[in-house]
Coordinates of C-alpha atoms (C1' of nucleotides) in Angstrom, one line a residue:
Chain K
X1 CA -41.8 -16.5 -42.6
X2 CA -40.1 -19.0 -41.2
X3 CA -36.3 -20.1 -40.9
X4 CA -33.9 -21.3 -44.1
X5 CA -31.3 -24.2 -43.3
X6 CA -28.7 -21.8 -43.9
X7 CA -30.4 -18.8 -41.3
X8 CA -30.1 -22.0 -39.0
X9 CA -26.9 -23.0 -39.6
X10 CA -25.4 -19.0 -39.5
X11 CA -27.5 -19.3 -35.3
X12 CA -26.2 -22.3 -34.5
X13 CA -22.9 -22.4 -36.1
X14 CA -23.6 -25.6 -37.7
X15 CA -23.0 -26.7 -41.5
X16 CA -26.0 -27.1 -43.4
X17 CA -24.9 -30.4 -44.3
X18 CA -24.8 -31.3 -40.9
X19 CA -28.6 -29.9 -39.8
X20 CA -29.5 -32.4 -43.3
X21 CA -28.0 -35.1 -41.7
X22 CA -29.2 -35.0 -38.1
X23 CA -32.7 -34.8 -40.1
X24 CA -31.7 -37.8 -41.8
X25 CA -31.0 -40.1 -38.8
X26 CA -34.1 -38.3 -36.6
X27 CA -32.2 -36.0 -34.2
X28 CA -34.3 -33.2 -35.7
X29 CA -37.8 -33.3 -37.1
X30 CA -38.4 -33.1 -41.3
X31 CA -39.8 -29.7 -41.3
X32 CA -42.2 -27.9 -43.7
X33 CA -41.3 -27.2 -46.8
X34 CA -42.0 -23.9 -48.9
X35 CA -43.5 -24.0 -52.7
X36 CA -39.9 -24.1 -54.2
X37 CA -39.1 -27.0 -51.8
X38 CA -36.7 -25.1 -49.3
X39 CA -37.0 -26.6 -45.7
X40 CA -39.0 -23.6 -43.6
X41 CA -38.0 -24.0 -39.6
X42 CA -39.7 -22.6 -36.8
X43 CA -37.9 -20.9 -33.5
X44 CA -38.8 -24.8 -31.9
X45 CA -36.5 -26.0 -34.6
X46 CA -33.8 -23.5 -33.5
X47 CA -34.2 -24.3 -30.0
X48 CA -33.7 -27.9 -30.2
X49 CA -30.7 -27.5 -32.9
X50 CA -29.1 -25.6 -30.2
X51 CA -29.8 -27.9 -27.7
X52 CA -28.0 -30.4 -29.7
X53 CA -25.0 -28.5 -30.8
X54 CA -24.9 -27.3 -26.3
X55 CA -24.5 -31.0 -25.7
X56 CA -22.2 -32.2 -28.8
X57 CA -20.4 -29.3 -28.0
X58 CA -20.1 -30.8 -24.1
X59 CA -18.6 -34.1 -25.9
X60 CA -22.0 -35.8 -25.4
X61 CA -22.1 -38.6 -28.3
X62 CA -25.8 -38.4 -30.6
X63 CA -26.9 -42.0 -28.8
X64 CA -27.1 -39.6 -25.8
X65 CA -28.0 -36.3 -27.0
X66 CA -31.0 -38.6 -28.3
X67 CA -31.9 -39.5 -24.9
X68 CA -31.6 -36.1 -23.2
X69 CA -33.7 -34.3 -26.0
X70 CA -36.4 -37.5 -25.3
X71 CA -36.2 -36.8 -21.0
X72 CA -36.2 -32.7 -22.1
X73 CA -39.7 -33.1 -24.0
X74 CA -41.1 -35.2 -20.7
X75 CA -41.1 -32.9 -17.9
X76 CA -42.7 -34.9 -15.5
X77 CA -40.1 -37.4 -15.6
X78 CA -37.2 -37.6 -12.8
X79 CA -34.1 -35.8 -12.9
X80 CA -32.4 -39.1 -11.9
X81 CA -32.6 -40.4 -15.5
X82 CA -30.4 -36.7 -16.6
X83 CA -28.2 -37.5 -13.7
X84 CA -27.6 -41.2 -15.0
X85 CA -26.0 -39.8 -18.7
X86 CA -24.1 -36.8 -17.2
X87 CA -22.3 -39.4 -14.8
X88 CA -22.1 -42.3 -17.0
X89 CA -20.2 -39.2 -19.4
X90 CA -17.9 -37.8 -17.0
X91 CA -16.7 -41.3 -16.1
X92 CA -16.2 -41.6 -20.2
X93 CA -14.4 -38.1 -19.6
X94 CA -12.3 -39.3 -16.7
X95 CA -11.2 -42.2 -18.3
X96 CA -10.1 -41.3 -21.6
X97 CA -7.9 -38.2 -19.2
X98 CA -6.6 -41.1 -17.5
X99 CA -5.4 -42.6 -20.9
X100 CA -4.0 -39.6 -22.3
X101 CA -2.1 -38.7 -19.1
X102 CA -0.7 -42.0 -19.0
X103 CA 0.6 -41.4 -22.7
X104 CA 1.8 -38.1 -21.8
X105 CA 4.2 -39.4 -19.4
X106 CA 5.3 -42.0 -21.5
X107 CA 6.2 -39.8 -24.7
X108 CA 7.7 -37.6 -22.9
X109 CA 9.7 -39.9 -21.3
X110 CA 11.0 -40.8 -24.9
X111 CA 11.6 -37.5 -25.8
X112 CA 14.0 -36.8 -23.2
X113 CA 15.8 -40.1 -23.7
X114 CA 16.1 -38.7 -27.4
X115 CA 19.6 -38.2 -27.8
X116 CA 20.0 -36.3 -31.4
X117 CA 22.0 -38.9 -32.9
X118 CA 20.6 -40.9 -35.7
X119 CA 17.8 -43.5 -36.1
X120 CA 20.2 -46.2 -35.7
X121 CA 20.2 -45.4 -31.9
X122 CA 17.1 -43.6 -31.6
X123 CA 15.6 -44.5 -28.4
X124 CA 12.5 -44.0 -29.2
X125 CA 12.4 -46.1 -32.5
X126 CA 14.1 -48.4 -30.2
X127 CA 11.1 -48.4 -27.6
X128 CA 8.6 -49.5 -30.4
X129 CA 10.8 -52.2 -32.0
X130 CA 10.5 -55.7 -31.4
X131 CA 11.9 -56.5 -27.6
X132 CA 15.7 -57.2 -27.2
X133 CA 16.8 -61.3 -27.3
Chain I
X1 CA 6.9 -73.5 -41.5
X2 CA 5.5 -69.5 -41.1
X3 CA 2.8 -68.1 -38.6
X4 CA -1.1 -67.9 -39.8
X5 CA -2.0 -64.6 -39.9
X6 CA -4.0 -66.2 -36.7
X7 CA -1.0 -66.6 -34.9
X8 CA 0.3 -63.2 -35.4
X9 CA -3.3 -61.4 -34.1
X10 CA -3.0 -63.5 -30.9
X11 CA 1.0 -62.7 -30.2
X12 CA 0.1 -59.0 -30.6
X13 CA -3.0 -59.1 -29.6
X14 CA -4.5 -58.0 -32.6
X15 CA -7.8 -59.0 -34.6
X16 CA -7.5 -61.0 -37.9
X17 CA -9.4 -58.5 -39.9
X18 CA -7.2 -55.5 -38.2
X19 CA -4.3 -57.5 -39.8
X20 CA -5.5 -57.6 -43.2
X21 CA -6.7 -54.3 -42.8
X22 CA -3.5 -52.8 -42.3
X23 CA -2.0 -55.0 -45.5
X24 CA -4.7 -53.6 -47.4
X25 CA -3.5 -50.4 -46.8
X26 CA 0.4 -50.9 -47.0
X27 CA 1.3 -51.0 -43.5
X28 CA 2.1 -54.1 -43.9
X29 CA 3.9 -56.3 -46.7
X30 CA 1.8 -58.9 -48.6
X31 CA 3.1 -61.7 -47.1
X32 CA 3.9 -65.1 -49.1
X33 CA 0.8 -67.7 -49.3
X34 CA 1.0 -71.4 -48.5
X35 CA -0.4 -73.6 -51.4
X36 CA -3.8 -73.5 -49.6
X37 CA -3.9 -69.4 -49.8
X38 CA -2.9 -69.1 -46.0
X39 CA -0.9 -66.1 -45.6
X40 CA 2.3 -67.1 -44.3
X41 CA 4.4 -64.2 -41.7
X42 CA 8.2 -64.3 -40.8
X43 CA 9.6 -62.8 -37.7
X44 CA 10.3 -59.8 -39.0
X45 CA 6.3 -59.4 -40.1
X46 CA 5.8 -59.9 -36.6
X47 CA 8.5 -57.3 -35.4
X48 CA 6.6 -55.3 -37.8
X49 CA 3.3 -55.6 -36.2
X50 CA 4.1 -55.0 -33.0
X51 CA 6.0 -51.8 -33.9
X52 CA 2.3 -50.7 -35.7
X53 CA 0.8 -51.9 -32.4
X54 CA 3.2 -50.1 -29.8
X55 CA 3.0 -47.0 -32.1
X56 CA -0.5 -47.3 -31.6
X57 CA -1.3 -47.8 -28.1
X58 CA 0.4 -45.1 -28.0
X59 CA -1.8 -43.4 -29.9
X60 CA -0.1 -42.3 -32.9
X61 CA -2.5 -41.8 -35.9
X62 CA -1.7 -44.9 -38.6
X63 CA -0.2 -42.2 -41.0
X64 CA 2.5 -40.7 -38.0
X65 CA 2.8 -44.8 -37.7
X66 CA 4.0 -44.8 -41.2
X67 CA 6.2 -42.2 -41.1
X68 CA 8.1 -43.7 -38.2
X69 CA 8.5 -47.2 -39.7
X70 CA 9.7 -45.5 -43.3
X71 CA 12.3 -43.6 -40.9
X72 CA 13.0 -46.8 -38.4
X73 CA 13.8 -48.7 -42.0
X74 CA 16.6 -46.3 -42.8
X75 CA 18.5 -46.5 -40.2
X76 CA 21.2 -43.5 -40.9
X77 CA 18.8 -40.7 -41.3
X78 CA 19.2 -38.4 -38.4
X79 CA 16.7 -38.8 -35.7
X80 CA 15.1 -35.4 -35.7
X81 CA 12.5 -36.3 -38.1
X82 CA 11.2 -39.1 -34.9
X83 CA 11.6 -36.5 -32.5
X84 CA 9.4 -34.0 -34.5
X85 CA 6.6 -36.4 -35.0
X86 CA 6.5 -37.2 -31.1
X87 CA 6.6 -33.7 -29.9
X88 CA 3.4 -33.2 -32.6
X89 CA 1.9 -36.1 -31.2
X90 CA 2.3 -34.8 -27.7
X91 CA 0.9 -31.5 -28.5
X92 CA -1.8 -32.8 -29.9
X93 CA -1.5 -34.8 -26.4
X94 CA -1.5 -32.1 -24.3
X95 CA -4.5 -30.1 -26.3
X96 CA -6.7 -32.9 -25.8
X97 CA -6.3 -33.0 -22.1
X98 CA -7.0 -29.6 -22.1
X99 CA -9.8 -29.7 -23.3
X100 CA -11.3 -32.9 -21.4
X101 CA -10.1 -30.9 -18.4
X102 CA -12.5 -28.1 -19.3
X103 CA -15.1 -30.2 -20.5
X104 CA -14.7 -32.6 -17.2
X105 CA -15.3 -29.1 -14.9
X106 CA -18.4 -27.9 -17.0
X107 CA -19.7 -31.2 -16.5
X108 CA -19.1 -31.7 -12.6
X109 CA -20.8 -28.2 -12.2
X110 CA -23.7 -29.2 -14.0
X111 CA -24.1 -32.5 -12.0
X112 CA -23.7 -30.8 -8.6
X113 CA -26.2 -28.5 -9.5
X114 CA -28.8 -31.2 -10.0
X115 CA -31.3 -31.6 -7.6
X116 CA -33.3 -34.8 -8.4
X117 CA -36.1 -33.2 -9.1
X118 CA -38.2 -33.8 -12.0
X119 CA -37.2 -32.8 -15.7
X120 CA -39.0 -29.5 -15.6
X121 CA -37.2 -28.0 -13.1
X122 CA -33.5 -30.0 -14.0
X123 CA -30.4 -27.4 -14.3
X124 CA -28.9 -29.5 -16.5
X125 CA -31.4 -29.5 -18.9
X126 CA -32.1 -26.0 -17.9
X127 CA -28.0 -25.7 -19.3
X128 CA -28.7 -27.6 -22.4
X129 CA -31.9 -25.8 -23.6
X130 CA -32.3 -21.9 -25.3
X131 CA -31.0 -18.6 -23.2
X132 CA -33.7 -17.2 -21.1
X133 CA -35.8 -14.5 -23.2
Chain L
dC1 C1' -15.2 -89.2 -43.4
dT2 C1' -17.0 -85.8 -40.9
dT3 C1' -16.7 -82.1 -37.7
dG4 C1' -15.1 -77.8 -36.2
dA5 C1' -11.7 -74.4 -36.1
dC6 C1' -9.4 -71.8 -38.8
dC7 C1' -8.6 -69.3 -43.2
dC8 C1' -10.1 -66.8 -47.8
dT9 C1' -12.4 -62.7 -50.5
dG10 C1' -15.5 -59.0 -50.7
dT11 C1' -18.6 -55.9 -49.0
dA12 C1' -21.0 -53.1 -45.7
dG13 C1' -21.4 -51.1 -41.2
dT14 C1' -19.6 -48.1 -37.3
dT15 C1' -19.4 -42.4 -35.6
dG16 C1' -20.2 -37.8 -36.9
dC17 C1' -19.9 -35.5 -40.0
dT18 C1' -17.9 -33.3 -44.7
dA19 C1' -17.6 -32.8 -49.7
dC20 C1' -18.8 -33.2 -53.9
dA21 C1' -21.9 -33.5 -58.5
dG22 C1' -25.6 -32.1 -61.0
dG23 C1' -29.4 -29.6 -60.8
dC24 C1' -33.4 -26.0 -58.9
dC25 C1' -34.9 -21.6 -57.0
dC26 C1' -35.0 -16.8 -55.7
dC27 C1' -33.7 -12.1 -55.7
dA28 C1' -31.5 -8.0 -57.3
dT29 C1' -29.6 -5.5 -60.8
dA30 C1' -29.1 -3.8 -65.8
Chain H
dT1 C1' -37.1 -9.2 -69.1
dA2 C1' -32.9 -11.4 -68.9
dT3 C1' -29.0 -12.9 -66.2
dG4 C1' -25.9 -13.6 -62.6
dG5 C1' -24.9 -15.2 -58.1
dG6 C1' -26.1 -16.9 -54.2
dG7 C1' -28.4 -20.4 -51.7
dC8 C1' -31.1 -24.5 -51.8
dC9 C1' -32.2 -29.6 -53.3
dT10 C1' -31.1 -34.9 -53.6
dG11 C1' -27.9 -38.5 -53.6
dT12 C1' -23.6 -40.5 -53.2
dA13 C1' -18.9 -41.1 -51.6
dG14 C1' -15.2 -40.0 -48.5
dC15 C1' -12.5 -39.4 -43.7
dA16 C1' -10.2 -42.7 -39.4
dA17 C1' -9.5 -47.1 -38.0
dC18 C1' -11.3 -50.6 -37.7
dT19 C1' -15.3 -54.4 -37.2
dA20 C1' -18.7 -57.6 -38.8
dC21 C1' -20.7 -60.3 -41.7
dA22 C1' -21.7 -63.7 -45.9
dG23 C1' -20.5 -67.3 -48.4
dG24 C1' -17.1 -70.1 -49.3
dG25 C1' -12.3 -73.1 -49.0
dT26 C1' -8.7 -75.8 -46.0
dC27 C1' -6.8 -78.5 -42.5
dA28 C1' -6.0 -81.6 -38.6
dA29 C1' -8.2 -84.6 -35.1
dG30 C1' -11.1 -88.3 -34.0

DNA sequence: CTTGACCCTGTAGTTGCTACAGGCCCCATA
DNA sequence: TATGGGGCCTGTAGCAACTACAGGGTCAAG
């Protein structure tokens, strides 16, 4: 009767070191233990583990996944609250594309002006150095 | 005679502690010290810097960062060994927007399906929590 | 001569895990 | 019944790349 760490883990394709430390910083409850001292989790447990990994897996940092498993154990609350994080997280998501497609363009500039030659004329070493007098 | 280590955060717009961070580490050269223990920086710890910097911004991990000052030192080595690490980088570039992209979508969906409702009947908690039975 | 801005060292915190070390526990098999 | 191997336990330290103190020293201006 009831679930090891590792028969967790194997469900929710998480490291038992990791299911230890979301215990440790309160993401998931301390669960019973059995005589020998093994942790014993119940299909709640499971559900809210998956829960967790769903949202880390969506790029959802733990500050948030916190405050979505608090809203998901208060259904009377407003959706708007749900709404709020998802937004606030896309506009994280948007940006950081932003960045990394600004960067894109910019090493690959470099690369093309890349000539083969050696690092004394290397363009792109060139492009970090210091600016020319 | 020398720049304070003060000096050199504010003409590349990095923090003191990042400074002495990255001597800490070997990025960058102990510098000499003034007879009150002040570190004191030449130019050329400054053209240093602001390579680390550039490298950075555009995102290049300190250890690629590294690699491309030991290779900008010697300046006869051919410059395929630069152009490697900058295609790795933007591959590593191009997997990341991938996979924002994906993320970005998953996330949009969830948000348009959203109804303001309360909690109990909220899709994107609805996404989050266990399969169905 | 004091004030305030800067500098020094050393250590601990951040995020989200991951990897030990050194020891129990449990089950199956011989 | 002994034993071997897996899995479990706690606690600590490590990763990237900084950042933030605490508790002091130094320097230039007023």
């Amino acid at each position: 009767m009831g679930l090891t760490i590792g028969d967790l883990g194997k469900a929710t394709s998480t490291k038992v070191e990791t299911i230890r430390y979301y215990e440790r910083i309160g993401l998931l409850p301390k669960p019973v233990r059995t005589a020998g001292n093994y942790r014993a989790y119940s299909e709640a447990d499971l559900d809210r583990l998956s829960f967790i990994r769903r949202a880390r897996d969506l790029g959802f940092p733990l500050e948030q996944v916190r405050e979505l498993l608090s809203l998901s154990d208060d259904k009377s609350q407003p959706c708007a609250a749900v709404d709020r994080i998802t937004s606030a997280h896309l506009r994280d998501i948007d940006r950081k594309i932003g960045d990394l497609l600004a960067l894109r363009s910019e090493l690959s500039r470099m690369l093309t002006t890349c000539r083969q030659g050696t690092i004394a004329d290397c363009r792109i070493i060139e492009t970090l150095g210091p600016a020319l007098p």
